[in-house]
Amino acid sequence: MDFTTLINNIIKIMSKYWDVFLIKGLSVTLSLSAITVLFGTIFGFLLALVKLGSSKIANFLVAVFVEVIRGTPILLQLYVGYFIVPLLVPS
């Protein structure tokens, strides 16, 4: 099998399944992104309201939460969410 045949086979496969994988994956990605932006905005707004409040304890807890989230890599947060949190939540 030469390089040209290989490329032609890849093009045939991609054109056959283009709508199944790419379009469906794109729609799922855009849907999850929209949901994440919506809930992130609501959660951020609530944290900002707590931060603007007069409670020193609530201000401290929000500040600690924000600094921990900003100070850790996203991959570490994903690992904690995927592996640690299910161990802490009773099923």
mmCIF file of N, CA, C and O in Angstrom, residues 10-84:
data_model
loop_
_atom_site.group_PDB
_atom_site.id
_atom_site.type_symbol
_atom_site.label_atom_id
_atom_site.label_comp_id
_atom_site.label_asym_id
_atom_site.label_seq_id
_atom_site.Cartn_x
_atom_site.Cartn_y
_atom_site.Cartn_z
ATOM 1 N N ILE A 10 -8.187 7.199 3.974
ATOM 2 C CA ILE A 10 -8.501 8.080 5.106
ATOM 3 C C ILE A 10 -9.570 9.086 4.713
ATOM 4 O O ILE A 10 -10.512 9.347 5.469
ATOM 5 N N ILE A 11 -9.467 9.631 3.505
ATOM 6 C CA ILE A 11 -10.468 10.596 3.027
ATOM 7 C C ILE A 11 -11.830 9.927 2.888
ATOM 8 O O ILE A 11 -12.861 10.510 3.253
ATOM 9 N N LYS A 12 -11.881 8.699 2.396
ATOM 10 C CA LYS A 12 -13.152 7.977 2.268
ATOM 11 C C LYS A 12 -13.788 7.745 3.625
ATOM 12 O O LYS A 12 -14.996 7.936 3.809
ATOM 13 N N ILE A 13 -12.989 7.327 4.582
ATOM 14 C CA ILE A 13 -13.515 7.069 5.923
ATOM 15 C C ILE A 13 -14.024 8.353 6.563
ATOM 16 O O ILE A 13 -15.107 8.389 7.155
ATOM 17 N N MET A 14 -13.243 9.423 6.440
ATOM 18 C CA MET A 14 -13.656 10.691 7.047
ATOM 19 C C MET A 14 -14.911 11.240 6.396
ATOM 20 O O MET A 14 -15.787 11.774 7.076
ATOM 21 N N SER A 15 -15.031 11.132 5.079
ATOM 22 C CA SER A 15 -16.224 11.650 4.411
ATOM 23 C C SER A 15 -17.448 10.802 4.734
ATOM 24 O O SER A 15 -18.561 11.317 4.778
ATOM 25 N N LYS A 16 -17.255 9.520 5.006
ATOM 26 C CA LYS A 16 -18.378 8.640 5.329
ATOM 27 C C LYS A 16 -18.928 8.940 6.721
ATOM 28 O O LYS A 16 -20.139 8.907 6.944
ATOM 29 N N TYR A 17 -18.055 9.214 7.689
ATOM 30 C CA TYR A 17 -18.481 9.406 9.074
ATOM 31 C C TYR A 17 -18.401 10.861 9.533
ATOM 32 O O TYR A 17 -18.472 11.145 10.723
ATOM 33 N N TRP A 18 -18.247 11.807 8.618
ATOM 34 C CA TRP A 18 -18.084 13.210 8.967
ATOM 35 C C TRP A 18 -19.242 13.710 9.817
ATOM 36 O O TRP A 18 -19.055 14.288 10.876
ATOM 37 N N ASP A 19 -20.467 13.479 9.348
ATOM 38 C CA ASP A 19 -21.626 13.995 10.067
ATOM 39 C C ASP A 19 -21.859 13.266 11.379
ATOM 40 O O ASP A 19 -22.339 13.839 12.347
ATOM 41 N N VAL A 20 -21.478 12.005 11.459
ATOM 42 C CA VAL A 20 -21.729 11.225 12.667
ATOM 43 C C VAL A 20 -20.838 11.698 13.809
ATOM 44 O O VAL A 20 -21.314 11.956 14.912
ATOM 45 N N PHE A 21 -19.563 11.832 13.551
ATOM 46 C CA PHE A 21 -18.639 12.138 14.634
ATOM 47 C C PHE A 21 -18.406 13.634 14.816
ATOM 48 O O PHE A 21 -18.527 14.151 15.927
ATOM 49 N N LEU A 22 -18.071 14.329 13.778
ATOM 50 C CA LEU A 22 -17.690 15.723 13.911
ATOM 51 C C LEU A 22 -18.869 16.608 14.283
ATOM 52 O O LEU A 22 -18.794 17.391 15.237
ATOM 53 N N ILE A 23 -19.963 16.486 13.562
ATOM 54 C CA ILE A 23 -21.113 17.345 13.818
ATOM 55 C C ILE A 23 -21.739 17.017 15.169
ATOM 56 O O ILE A 23 -22.081 17.921 15.937
ATOM 57 N N LYS A 24 -21.867 15.742 15.500
ATOM 58 C CA LYS A 24 -22.432 15.363 16.799
ATOM 59 C C LYS A 24 -21.503 15.808 17.925
ATOM 60 O O LYS A 24 -21.959 16.343 18.940
ATOM 61 N N GLY A 25 -20.217 15.623 17.751
ATOM 62 C CA GLY A 25 -19.261 16.056 18.770
ATOM 63 C C GLY A 25 -19.268 17.562 18.949
ATOM 64 O O GLY A 25 -19.175 18.071 20.069
ATOM 65 N N LEU A 26 -19.397 18.290 17.851
ATOM 66 C CA LEU A 26 -19.460 19.742 17.926
ATOM 67 C C LEU A 26 -20.705 20.200 18.672
ATOM 68 O O LEU A 26 -20.637 21.108 19.507
ATOM 69 N N SER A 27 -21.832 19.566 18.410
ATOM 70 C CA SER A 27 -23.069 19.965 19.094
ATOM 71 C C SER A 27 -22.997 19.654 20.587
ATOM 72 O O SER A 27 -23.454 20.458 21.406
ATOM 73 N N VAL A 28 -22.425 18.517 20.955
ATOM 74 C CA VAL A 28 -22.275 18.194 22.374
ATOM 75 C C VAL A 28 -21.324 19.177 23.048
ATOM 76 O O VAL A 28 -21.593 19.667 24.151
ATOM 77 N N THR A 29 -20.228 19.509 22.391
ATOM 78 C CA THR A 29 -19.252 20.443 22.951
ATOM 79 C C THR A 29 -19.868 21.824 23.156
ATOM 80 O O THR A 29 -19.690 22.443 24.211
ATOM 81 N N LEU A 30 -20.599 22.318 22.180
ATOM 82 C CA LEU A 30 -21.225 23.634 22.302
ATOM 83 C C LEU A 30 -22.312 23.635 23.380
ATOM 84 O O LEU A 30 -22.454 24.613 24.124
ATOM 85 N N SER A 31 -23.061 22.551 23.493
ATOM 86 C CA SER A 31 -24.091 22.461 24.536
ATOM 87 C C SER A 31 -23.474 22.466 25.927
ATOM 88 O O SER A 31 -23.922 23.200 26.822
ATOM 89 N N LEU A 32 -22.435 21.659 26.120
ATOM 90 C CA LEU A 32 -21.764 21.627 27.420
ATOM 91 C C LEU A 32 -21.114 22.965 27.744
ATOM 92 O O LEU A 32 -21.109 23.394 28.901
ATOM 93 N N SER A 33 -20.576 23.628 26.738
ATOM 94 C CA SER A 33 -19.975 24.944 26.958
ATOM 95 C C SER A 33 -21.020 25.956 27.407
ATOM 96 O O SER A 33 -20.783 26.750 28.318
ATOM 97 N N ALA A 34 -22.176 25.946 26.771
ATOM 98 C CA ALA A 34 -23.245 26.879 27.142
ATOM 99 C C ALA A 34 -23.739 26.617 28.565
ATOM 100 O O ALA A 34 -23.951 27.558 29.344
ATOM 101 N N ILE A 35 -23.898 25.351 28.920
ATOM 102 C CA ILE A 35 -24.332 25.004 30.278
ATOM 103 C C ILE A 35 -23.288 25.429 31.298
ATOM 104 O O ILE A 35 -23.618 25.986 32.359
ATOM 105 N N THR A 36 -22.020 25.219 30.979
ATOM 106 C CA THR A 36 -20.944 25.597 31.890
ATOM 107 C C THR A 36 -20.886 27.103 32.088
ATOM 108 O O THR A 36 -20.714 27.578 33.214
ATOM 109 N N VAL A 37 -21.031 27.854 31.017
ATOM 110 C CA VAL A 37 -21.020 29.320 31.129
ATOM 111 C C VAL A 37 -22.205 29.786 31.971
ATOM 112 O O VAL A 37 -22.064 30.676 32.834
ATOM 113 N N LEU A 38 -23.367 29.218 31.765
ATOM 114 C CA LEU A 38 -24.554 29.611 32.523
ATOM 115 C C LEU A 38 -24.362 29.361 34.019
ATOM 116 O O LEU A 38 -24.536 30.269 34.842
ATOM 117 N N PHE A 39 -23.991 28.126 34.393
ATOM 118 C CA PHE A 39 -23.830 27.821 35.811
ATOM 119 C C PHE A 39 -22.623 28.518 36.419
ATOM 120 O O PHE A 39 -22.649 28.902 37.586
ATOM 121 N N GLY A 40 -21.572 28.710 35.650
ATOM 122 C CA GLY A 40 -20.415 29.443 36.146
ATOM 123 C C GLY A 40 -20.741 30.893 36.438
ATOM 124 O O GLY A 40 -20.277 31.463 37.432
ATOM 125 N N THR A 41 -21.557 31.504 35.596
ATOM 126 C CA THR A 41 -21.977 32.885 35.816
ATOM 127 C C THR A 41 -22.839 32.997 37.067
ATOM 128 O O THR A 41 -22.643 33.905 37.890
ATOM 129 N N ILE A 42 -23.755 32.074 37.232
ATOM 130 C CA ILE A 42 -24.616 32.092 38.421
ATOM 131 C C ILE A 42 -23.780 31.878 39.686
ATOM 132 O O ILE A 42 -23.932 32.607 40.675
ATOM 133 N N PHE A 43 -22.893 30.898 39.662
ATOM 134 C CA PHE A 43 -22.057 30.602 40.820
ATOM 135 C C PHE A 43 -21.126 31.773 41.140
ATOM 136 O O PHE A 43 -20.960 32.157 42.303
ATOM 137 N N GLY A 44 -20.536 32.374 40.122
ATOM 138 C CA GLY A 44 -19.668 33.533 40.332
ATOM 139 C C GLY A 44 -20.426 34.722 40.880
ATOM 140 O O GLY A 44 -19.923 35.462 41.741
ATOM 141 N N PHE A 45 -21.638 34.931 40.399
ATOM 142 C CA PHE A 45 -22.467 36.022 40.911
ATOM 143 C C PHE A 45 -22.794 35.808 42.383
ATOM 144 O O PHE A 45 -22.730 36.749 43.188
ATOM 145 N N LEU A 46 -23.132 34.580 42.755
ATOM 146 C CA LEU A 46 -23.433 34.288 44.159
ATOM 147 C C LEU A 46 -22.201 34.474 45.045
ATOM 148 O O LEU A 46 -22.297 35.018 46.156
ATOM 149 N N LEU A 47 -21.045 34.036 44.569
ATOM 150 C CA LEU A 47 -19.814 34.240 45.340
ATOM 151 C C LEU A 47 -19.506 35.726 45.487
ATOM 152 O O LEU A 47 -19.059 36.165 46.555
ATOM 153 N N ALA A 48 -19.747 36.513 44.441
ATOM 154 C CA ALA A 48 -19.507 37.955 44.519
ATOM 155 C C ALA A 48 -20.451 38.613 45.523
ATOM 156 O O ALA A 48 -20.036 39.504 46.269
ATOM 157 N N LEU A 49 -21.700 38.165 45.567
ATOM 158 C CA LEU A 49 -22.636 38.713 46.550
ATOM 159 C C LEU A 49 -22.197 38.389 47.971
ATOM 160 O O LEU A 49 -22.282 39.240 48.862
ATOM 161 N N VAL A 50 -21.731 37.162 48.183
ATOM 162 C CA VAL A 50 -21.241 36.786 49.515
ATOM 163 C C VAL A 50 -20.013 37.615 49.867
ATOM 164 O O VAL A 50 -19.865 38.080 50.995
ATOM 165 N N LYS A 51 -19.128 37.820 48.915
ATOM 166 C CA LYS A 51 -17.906 38.590 49.142
ATOM 167 C C LYS A 51 -18.227 40.045 49.478
ATOM 168 O O LYS A 51 -17.519 40.684 50.259
ATOM 169 N N LEU A 52 -19.284 40.592 48.909
ATOM 170 C CA LEU A 52 -19.679 41.970 49.183
ATOM 171 C C LEU A 52 -20.423 42.118 50.503
ATOM 172 O O LEU A 52 -20.639 43.239 50.966
ATOM 173 N N GLY A 53 -20.819 40.998 51.091
ATOM 174 C CA GLY A 53 -21.555 41.047 52.349
ATOM 175 C C GLY A 53 -20.677 41.479 53.514
ATOM 176 O O GLY A 53 -19.469 41.699 53.392
ATOM 177 N N SER A 54 -21.295 41.577 54.685
ATOM 178 C CA SER A 54 -20.580 42.083 55.855
ATOM 179 C C SER A 54 -20.023 40.975 56.750
ATOM 180 O O SER A 54 -19.328 41.274 57.712
ATOM 181 N N SER A 55 -20.300 39.736 56.445
ATOM 182 C CA SER A 55 -19.826 38.627 57.273
ATOM 183 C C SER A 55 -18.344 38.357 57.016
ATOM 184 O O SER A 55 -17.942 38.045 55.893
ATOM 185 N N LYS A 56 -17.539 38.483 58.057
ATOM 186 C CA LYS A 56 -16.092 38.260 57.918
ATOM 187 C C LYS A 56 -15.784 36.789 57.630
ATOM 188 O O LYS A 56 -14.882 36.489 56.847
ATOM 189 N N ILE A 57 -16.528 35.880 58.231
ATOM 190 C CA ILE A 57 -16.295 34.447 58.017
ATOM 191 C C ILE A 57 -16.615 34.070 56.574
ATOM 192 O O ILE A 57 -15.848 33.364 55.920
ATOM 193 N N ALA A 58 -17.754 34.552 56.062
ATOM 194 C CA ALA A 58 -18.132 34.253 54.679
ATOM 195 C C ALA A 58 -17.126 34.856 53.705
ATOM 196 O O ALA A 58 -16.743 34.215 52.722
ATOM 197 N N ASN A 59 -16.674 36.081 53.969
ATOM 198 C CA ASN A 59 -15.650 36.706 53.112
ATOM 199 C C ASN A 59 -14.380 35.882 53.097
ATOM 200 O O ASN A 59 -13.768 35.680 52.045
ATOM 201 N N PHE A 60 -13.968 35.411 54.273
ATOM 202 C CA PHE A 60 -12.755 34.603 54.364
ATOM 203 C C PHE A 60 -12.903 33.294 53.598
ATOM 204 O O PHE A 60 -12.010 32.894 52.851
ATOM 205 N N LEU A 61 -14.044 32.615 53.760
ATOM 206 C CA LEU A 61 -14.258 31.343 53.076
ATOM 207 C C LEU A 61 -14.286 31.514 51.559
ATOM 208 O O LEU A 61 -13.715 30.704 50.820
ATOM 209 N N VAL A 62 -14.920 32.568 51.081
ATOM 210 C CA VAL A 62 -14.961 32.828 49.640
ATOM 211 C C VAL A 62 -13.566 33.155 49.130
ATOM 212 O O VAL A 62 -13.147 32.680 48.059
ATOM 213 N N ALA A 63 -12.817 33.943 49.886
ATOM 214 C CA ALA A 63 -11.453 34.297 49.470
ATOM 215 C C ALA A 63 -10.569 33.059 49.411
ATOM 216 O O ALA A 63 -9.783 32.900 48.467
ATOM 217 N N VAL A 64 -10.692 32.166 50.388
ATOM 218 C CA VAL A 64 -9.905 30.929 50.383
ATOM 219 C C VAL A 64 -10.295 30.062 49.190
ATOM 220 O O VAL A 64 -9.427 29.530 48.485
ATOM 221 N N PHE A 65 -11.591 29.932 48.944
ATOM 222 C CA PHE A 65 -12.061 29.132 47.802
ATOM 223 C C PHE A 65 -11.509 29.678 46.487
ATOM 224 O O PHE A 65 -10.989 28.930 45.655
ATOM 225 N N VAL A 66 -11.605 30.984 46.296
ATOM 226 C CA VAL A 66 -11.140 31.601 45.045
ATOM 227 C C VAL A 66 -9.636 31.411 44.888
ATOM 228 O O VAL A 66 -9.154 31.076 43.799
ATOM 229 N N GLU A 67 -8.874 31.604 45.952
ATOM 230 C CA GLU A 67 -7.421 31.457 45.861
ATOM 231 C C GLU A 67 -7.011 30.007 45.595
ATOM 232 O O GLU A 67 -6.059 29.752 44.863
ATOM 233 N N VAL A 68 -7.719 29.057 46.180
ATOM 234 C CA VAL A 68 -7.407 27.645 45.927
ATOM 235 C C VAL A 68 -7.706 27.290 44.474
ATOM 236 O O VAL A 68 -6.899 26.644 43.805
ATOM 237 N N ILE A 69 -8.852 27.723 43.973
ATOM 238 C CA ILE A 69 -9.224 27.434 42.584
ATOM 239 C C ILE A 69 -8.255 28.118 41.617
ATOM 240 O O ILE A 69 -7.812 27.515 40.632
ATOM 241 N N ARG A 70 -7.883 29.365 41.894
ATOM 242 C CA ARG A 70 -6.963 30.085 41.004
ATOM 243 C C ARG A 70 -5.536 29.570 41.110
ATOM 244 O O ARG A 70 -4.755 29.706 40.170
ATOM 245 N N GLY A 71 -5.190 28.980 42.252
ATOM 246 C CA GLY A 71 -3.808 28.582 42.485
ATOM 247 C C GLY A 71 -3.471 27.150 42.125
ATOM 248 O O GLY A 71 -2.313 26.752 42.205
ATOM 249 N N THR A 72 -4.452 26.351 41.743
ATOM 250 C CA THR A 72 -4.166 24.965 41.386
ATOM 251 C C THR A 72 -4.401 24.753 39.891
ATOM 252 O O THR A 72 -5.291 25.365 39.297
ATOM 253 N N PRO A 73 -3.625 23.884 39.292
ATOM 254 C CA PRO A 73 -3.824 23.604 37.865
ATOM 255 C C PRO A 73 -5.171 22.924 37.609
ATOM 256 O O PRO A 73 -5.672 22.168 38.446
ATOM 257 N N ILE A 74 -5.749 23.201 36.460
ATOM 258 C CA ILE A 74 -7.062 22.653 36.126
ATOM 259 C C ILE A 74 -7.032 21.132 36.058
ATOM 260 O O ILE A 74 -8.004 20.473 36.418
ATOM 261 N N LEU A 75 -5.913 20.552 35.631
ATOM 262 C CA LEU A 75 -5.829 19.092 35.561
ATOM 263 C C LEU A 75 -5.910 18.485 36.953
ATOM 264 O O LEU A 75 -6.579 17.459 37.152
ATOM 265 N N LEU A 76 -5.289 19.105 37.934
ATOM 266 C CA LEU A 76 -5.384 18.635 39.308
ATOM 267 C C LEU A 76 -6.819 18.744 39.820
ATOM 268 O O LEU A 76 -7.316 17.834 40.490
ATOM 269 N N GLN A 77 -7.498 19.822 39.486
ATOM 270 C CA GLN A 77 -8.899 19.975 39.886
ATOM 271 C C GLN A 77 -9.773 18.890 39.252
ATOM 272 O O GLN A 77 -10.676 18.348 39.904
ATOM 273 N N LEU A 78 -9.503 18.561 38.008
ATOM 274 C CA LEU A 78 -10.261 17.504 37.347
ATOM 275 C C LEU A 78 -10.014 16.145 37.994
ATOM 276 O O LEU A 78 -10.949 15.352 38.176
ATOM 277 N N TYR A 79 -8.751 15.859 38.331
ATOM 278 C CA TYR A 79 -8.439 14.601 39.016
ATOM 279 C C TYR A 79 -9.142 14.517 40.363
ATOM 280 O O TYR A 79 -9.697 13.477 40.718
ATOM 281 N N VAL A 80 -9.112 15.591 41.116
ATOM 282 C CA VAL A 80 -9.782 15.598 42.420
ATOM 283 C C VAL A 80 -11.277 15.381 42.228
ATOM 284 O O VAL A 80 -11.899 14.588 42.943
ATOM 285 N N GLY A 81 -11.866 16.078 41.274
ATOM 286 C CA GLY A 81 -13.295 15.924 41.025
ATOM 287 C C GLY A 81 -13.678 14.536 40.553
ATOM 288 O O GLY A 81 -14.741 14.025 40.873
ATOM 289 N N TYR A 82 -12.802 13.895 39.811
ATOM 290 C CA TYR A 82 -13.123 12.587 39.245
ATOM 291 C C TYR A 82 -12.815 11.431 40.197
ATOM 292 O O TYR A 82 -13.567 10.465 40.256
ATOM 293 N N PHE A 83 -11.695 11.543 40.937
ATOM 294 C CA PHE A 83 -11.266 10.427 41.770
ATOM 295 C C PHE A 83 -11.584 10.602 43.258
ATOM 296 O O PHE A 83 -11.923 9.642 43.939
ATOM 297 N N ILE A 84 -11.457 11.801 43.788
ATOM 298 C CA ILE A 84 -11.602 12.024 45.238
ATOM 299 C C ILE A 84 -13.037 12.281 45.647
ATOM 300 O O ILE A 84 -13.522 11.709 46.620
#
